[in-house]
PDB file of C-alpha atoms in Angstrom:
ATOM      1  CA  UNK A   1       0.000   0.000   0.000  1.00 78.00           C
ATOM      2  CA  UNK A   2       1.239   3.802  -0.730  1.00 87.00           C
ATOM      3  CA  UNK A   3       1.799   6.099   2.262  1.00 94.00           C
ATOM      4  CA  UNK A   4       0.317   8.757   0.567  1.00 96.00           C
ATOM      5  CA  UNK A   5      -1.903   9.731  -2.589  1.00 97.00           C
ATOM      6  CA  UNK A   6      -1.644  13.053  -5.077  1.00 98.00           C
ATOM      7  CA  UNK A   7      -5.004  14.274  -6.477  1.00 96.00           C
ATOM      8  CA  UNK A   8      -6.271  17.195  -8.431  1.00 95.00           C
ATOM      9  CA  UNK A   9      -8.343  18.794  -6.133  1.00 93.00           C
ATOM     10  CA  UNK A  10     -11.433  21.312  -7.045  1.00 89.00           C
ATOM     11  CA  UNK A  11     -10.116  24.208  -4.905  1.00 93.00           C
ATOM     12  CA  UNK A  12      -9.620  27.178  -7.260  1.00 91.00           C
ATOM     13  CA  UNK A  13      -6.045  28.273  -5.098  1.00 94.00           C
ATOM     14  CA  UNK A  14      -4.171  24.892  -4.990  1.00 97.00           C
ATOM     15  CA  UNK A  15      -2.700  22.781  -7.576  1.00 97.00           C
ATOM     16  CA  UNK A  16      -2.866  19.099  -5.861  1.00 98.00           C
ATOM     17  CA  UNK A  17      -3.956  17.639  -2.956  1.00 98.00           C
ATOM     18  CA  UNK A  18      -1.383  15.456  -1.176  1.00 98.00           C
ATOM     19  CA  UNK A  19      -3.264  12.755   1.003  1.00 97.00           C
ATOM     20  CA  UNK A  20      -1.432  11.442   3.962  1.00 96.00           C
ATOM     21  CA  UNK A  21      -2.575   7.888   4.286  1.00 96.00           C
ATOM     22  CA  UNK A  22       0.519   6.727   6.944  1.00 91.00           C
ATOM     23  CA  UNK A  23       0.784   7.597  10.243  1.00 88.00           C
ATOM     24  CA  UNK A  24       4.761   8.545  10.040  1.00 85.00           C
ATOM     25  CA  UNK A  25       4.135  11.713   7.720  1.00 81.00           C
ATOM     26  CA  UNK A  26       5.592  13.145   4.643  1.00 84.00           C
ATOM     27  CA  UNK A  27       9.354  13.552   5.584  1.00 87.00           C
ATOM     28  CA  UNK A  28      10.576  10.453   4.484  1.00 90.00           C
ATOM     29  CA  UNK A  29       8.849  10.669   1.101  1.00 92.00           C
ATOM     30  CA  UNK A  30       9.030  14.374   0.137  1.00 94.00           C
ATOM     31  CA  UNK A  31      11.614  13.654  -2.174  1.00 95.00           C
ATOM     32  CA  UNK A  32       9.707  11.107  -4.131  1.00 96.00           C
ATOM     33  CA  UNK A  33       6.824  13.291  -4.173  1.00 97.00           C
ATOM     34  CA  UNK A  34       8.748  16.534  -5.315  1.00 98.00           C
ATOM     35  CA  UNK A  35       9.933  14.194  -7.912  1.00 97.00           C
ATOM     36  CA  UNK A  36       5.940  13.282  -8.751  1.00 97.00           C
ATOM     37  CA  UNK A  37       4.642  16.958  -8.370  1.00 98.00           C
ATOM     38  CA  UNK A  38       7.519  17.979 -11.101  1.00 98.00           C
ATOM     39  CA  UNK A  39       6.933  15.464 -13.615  1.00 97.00           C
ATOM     40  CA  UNK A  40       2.888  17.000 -13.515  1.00 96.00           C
ATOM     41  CA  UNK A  41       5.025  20.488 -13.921  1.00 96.00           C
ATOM     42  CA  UNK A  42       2.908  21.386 -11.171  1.00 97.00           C
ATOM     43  CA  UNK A  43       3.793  25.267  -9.967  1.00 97.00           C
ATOM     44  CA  UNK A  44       1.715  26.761  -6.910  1.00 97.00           C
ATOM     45  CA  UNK A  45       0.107  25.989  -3.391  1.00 98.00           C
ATOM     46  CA  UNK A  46      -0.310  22.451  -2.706  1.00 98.00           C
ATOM     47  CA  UNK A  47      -2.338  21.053   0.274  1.00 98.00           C
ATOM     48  CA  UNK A  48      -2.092  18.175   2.371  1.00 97.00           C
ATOM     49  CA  UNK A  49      -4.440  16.395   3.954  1.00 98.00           C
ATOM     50  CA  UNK A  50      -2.794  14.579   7.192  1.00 97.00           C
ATOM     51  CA  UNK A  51      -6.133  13.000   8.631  1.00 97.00           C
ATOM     52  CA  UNK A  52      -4.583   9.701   9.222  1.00 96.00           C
ATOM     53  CA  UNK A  53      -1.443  11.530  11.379  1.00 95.00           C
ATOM     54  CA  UNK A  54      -3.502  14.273  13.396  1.00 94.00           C
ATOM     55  CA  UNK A  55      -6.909  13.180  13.327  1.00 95.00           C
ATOM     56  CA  UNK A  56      -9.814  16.027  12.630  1.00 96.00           C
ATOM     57  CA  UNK A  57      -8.220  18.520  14.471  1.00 94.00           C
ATOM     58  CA  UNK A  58      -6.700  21.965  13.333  1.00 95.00           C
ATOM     59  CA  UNK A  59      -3.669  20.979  12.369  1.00 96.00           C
ATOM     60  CA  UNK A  60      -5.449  18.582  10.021  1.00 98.00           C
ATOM     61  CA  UNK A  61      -4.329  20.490   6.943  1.00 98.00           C
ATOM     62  CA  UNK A  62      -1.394  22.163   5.359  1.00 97.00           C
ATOM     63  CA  UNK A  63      -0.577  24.608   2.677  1.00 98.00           C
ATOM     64  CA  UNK A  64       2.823  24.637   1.031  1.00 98.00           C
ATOM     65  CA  UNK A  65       4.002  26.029  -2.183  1.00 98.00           C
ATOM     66  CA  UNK A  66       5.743  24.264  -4.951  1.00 98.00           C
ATOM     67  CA  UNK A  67       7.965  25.758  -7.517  1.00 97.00           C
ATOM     68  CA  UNK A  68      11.040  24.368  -9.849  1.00 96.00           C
ATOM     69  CA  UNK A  69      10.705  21.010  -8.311  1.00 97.00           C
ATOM     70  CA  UNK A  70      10.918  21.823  -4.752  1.00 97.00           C
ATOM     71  CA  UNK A  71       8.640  22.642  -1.641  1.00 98.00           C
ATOM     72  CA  UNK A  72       9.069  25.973  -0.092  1.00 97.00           C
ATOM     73  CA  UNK A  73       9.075  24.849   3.429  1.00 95.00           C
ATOM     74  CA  UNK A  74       9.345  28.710   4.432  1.00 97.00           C
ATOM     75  CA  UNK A  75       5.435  28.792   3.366  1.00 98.00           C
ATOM     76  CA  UNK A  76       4.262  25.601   4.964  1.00 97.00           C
ATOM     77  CA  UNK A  77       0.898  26.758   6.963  1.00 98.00           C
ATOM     78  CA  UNK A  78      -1.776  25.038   8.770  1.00 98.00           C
ATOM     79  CA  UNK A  79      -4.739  26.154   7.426  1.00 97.00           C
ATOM     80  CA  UNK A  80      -8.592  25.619   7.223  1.00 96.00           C
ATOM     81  CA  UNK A  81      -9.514  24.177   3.832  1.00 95.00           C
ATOM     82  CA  UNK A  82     -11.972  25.062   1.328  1.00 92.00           C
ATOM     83  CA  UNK A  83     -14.936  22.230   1.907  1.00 93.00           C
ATOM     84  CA  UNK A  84     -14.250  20.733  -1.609  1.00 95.00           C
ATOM     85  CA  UNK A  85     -10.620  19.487   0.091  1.00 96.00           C
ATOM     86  CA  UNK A  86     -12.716  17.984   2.918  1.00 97.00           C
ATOM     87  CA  UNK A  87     -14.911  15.973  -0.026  1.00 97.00           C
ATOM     88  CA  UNK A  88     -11.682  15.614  -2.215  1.00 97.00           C
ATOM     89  CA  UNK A  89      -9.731  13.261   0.870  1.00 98.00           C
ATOM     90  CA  UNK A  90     -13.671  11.817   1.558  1.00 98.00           C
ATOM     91  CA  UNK A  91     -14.304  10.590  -1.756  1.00 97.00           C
ATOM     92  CA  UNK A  92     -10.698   9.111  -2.435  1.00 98.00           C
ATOM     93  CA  UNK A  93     -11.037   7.345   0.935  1.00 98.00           C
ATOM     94  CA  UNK A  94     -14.522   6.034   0.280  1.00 98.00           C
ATOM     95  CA  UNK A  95     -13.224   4.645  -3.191  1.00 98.00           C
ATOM     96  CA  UNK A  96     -10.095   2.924  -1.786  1.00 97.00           C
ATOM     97  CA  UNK A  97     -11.598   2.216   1.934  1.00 97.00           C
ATOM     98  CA  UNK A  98      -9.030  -0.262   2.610  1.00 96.00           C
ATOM     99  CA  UNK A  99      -7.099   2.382   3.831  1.00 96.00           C
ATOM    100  CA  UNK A 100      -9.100   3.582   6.249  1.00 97.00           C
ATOM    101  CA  UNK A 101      -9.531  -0.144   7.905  1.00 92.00           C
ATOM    102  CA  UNK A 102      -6.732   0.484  10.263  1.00 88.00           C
ATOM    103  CA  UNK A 103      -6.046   3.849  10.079  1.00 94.00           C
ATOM    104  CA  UNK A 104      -6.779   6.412  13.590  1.00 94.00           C
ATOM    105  CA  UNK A 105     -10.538   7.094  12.525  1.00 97.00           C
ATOM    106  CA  UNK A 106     -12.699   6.597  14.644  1.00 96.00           C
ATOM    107  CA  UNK A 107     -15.832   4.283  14.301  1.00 97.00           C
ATOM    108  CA  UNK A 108     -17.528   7.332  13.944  1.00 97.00           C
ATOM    109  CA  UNK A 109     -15.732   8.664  11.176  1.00 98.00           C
ATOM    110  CA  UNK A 110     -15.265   5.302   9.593  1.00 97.00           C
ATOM    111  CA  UNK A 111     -18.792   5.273   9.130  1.00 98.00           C
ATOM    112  CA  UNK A 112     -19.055   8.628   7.559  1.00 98.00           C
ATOM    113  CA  UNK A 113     -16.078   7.905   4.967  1.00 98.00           C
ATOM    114  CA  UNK A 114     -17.957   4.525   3.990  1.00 97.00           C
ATOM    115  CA  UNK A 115     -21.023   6.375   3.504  1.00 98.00           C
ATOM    116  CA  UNK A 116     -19.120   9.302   1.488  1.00 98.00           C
ATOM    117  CA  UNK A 117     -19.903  12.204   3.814  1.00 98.00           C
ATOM    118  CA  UNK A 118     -17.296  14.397   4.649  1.00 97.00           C
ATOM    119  CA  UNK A 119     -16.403  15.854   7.644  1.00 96.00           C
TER     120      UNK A 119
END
């Protein structure tokens, strides 16, 4: 299984959306996904979903921007999403649900991803 996805997203202001779907984070794959990002010659903010790390909380998601192959780290910002991010993550997880099997959801939120509501 992949620690994390890339996905167009709907949001007018961001070029991808980066879903987290590990528990360790980004760190030991940014490279790889710098790599991925360039070959789409993506420029701009990218966001990044990190439900399975943090949970539903506020630190939940992350802006970042990406230019010439590389993050700009300097810009990295937790950030409330626009709600088509929210459905974006949703309807990726409800389409490859065995991901969220053992993930940190709760039953709660299991239950909402199966059903395709986002939260």
């Amino acid at each position: 299984m992949k620690d994390y996805t890339i996905v167009k997203t709907k949001a007018e202001d961001y070029e991808r959306l980066i879903i987290c779907l590990s528990f360790e984070g980004l760190v030991p794959y940014m490279e790889k996904i710098e790599q991925e990002l360039a070959k789409e010659n993506v420029d701009g903010k990218v966001l990044i979903d990190q439900l399975f790390i943090t949970g539903n909380g506020i630190n939940r998601f992350m802006s970042i921007s990406f230019s010439n192959g590389k993050f700009d780290t300097a810009t990295a910002a937790v950030i409330n999403p626009p709600k088509c991010c929210r459905k974006d993550t949703i309807e990726w997880l409800h389409n490859n649900y065995n991901y969220v099997e053992y993930s940190i959801l709760t039953a709660e939120q299991r239950r909402k991803v199966k059903e395709n509501i986002a939260f």
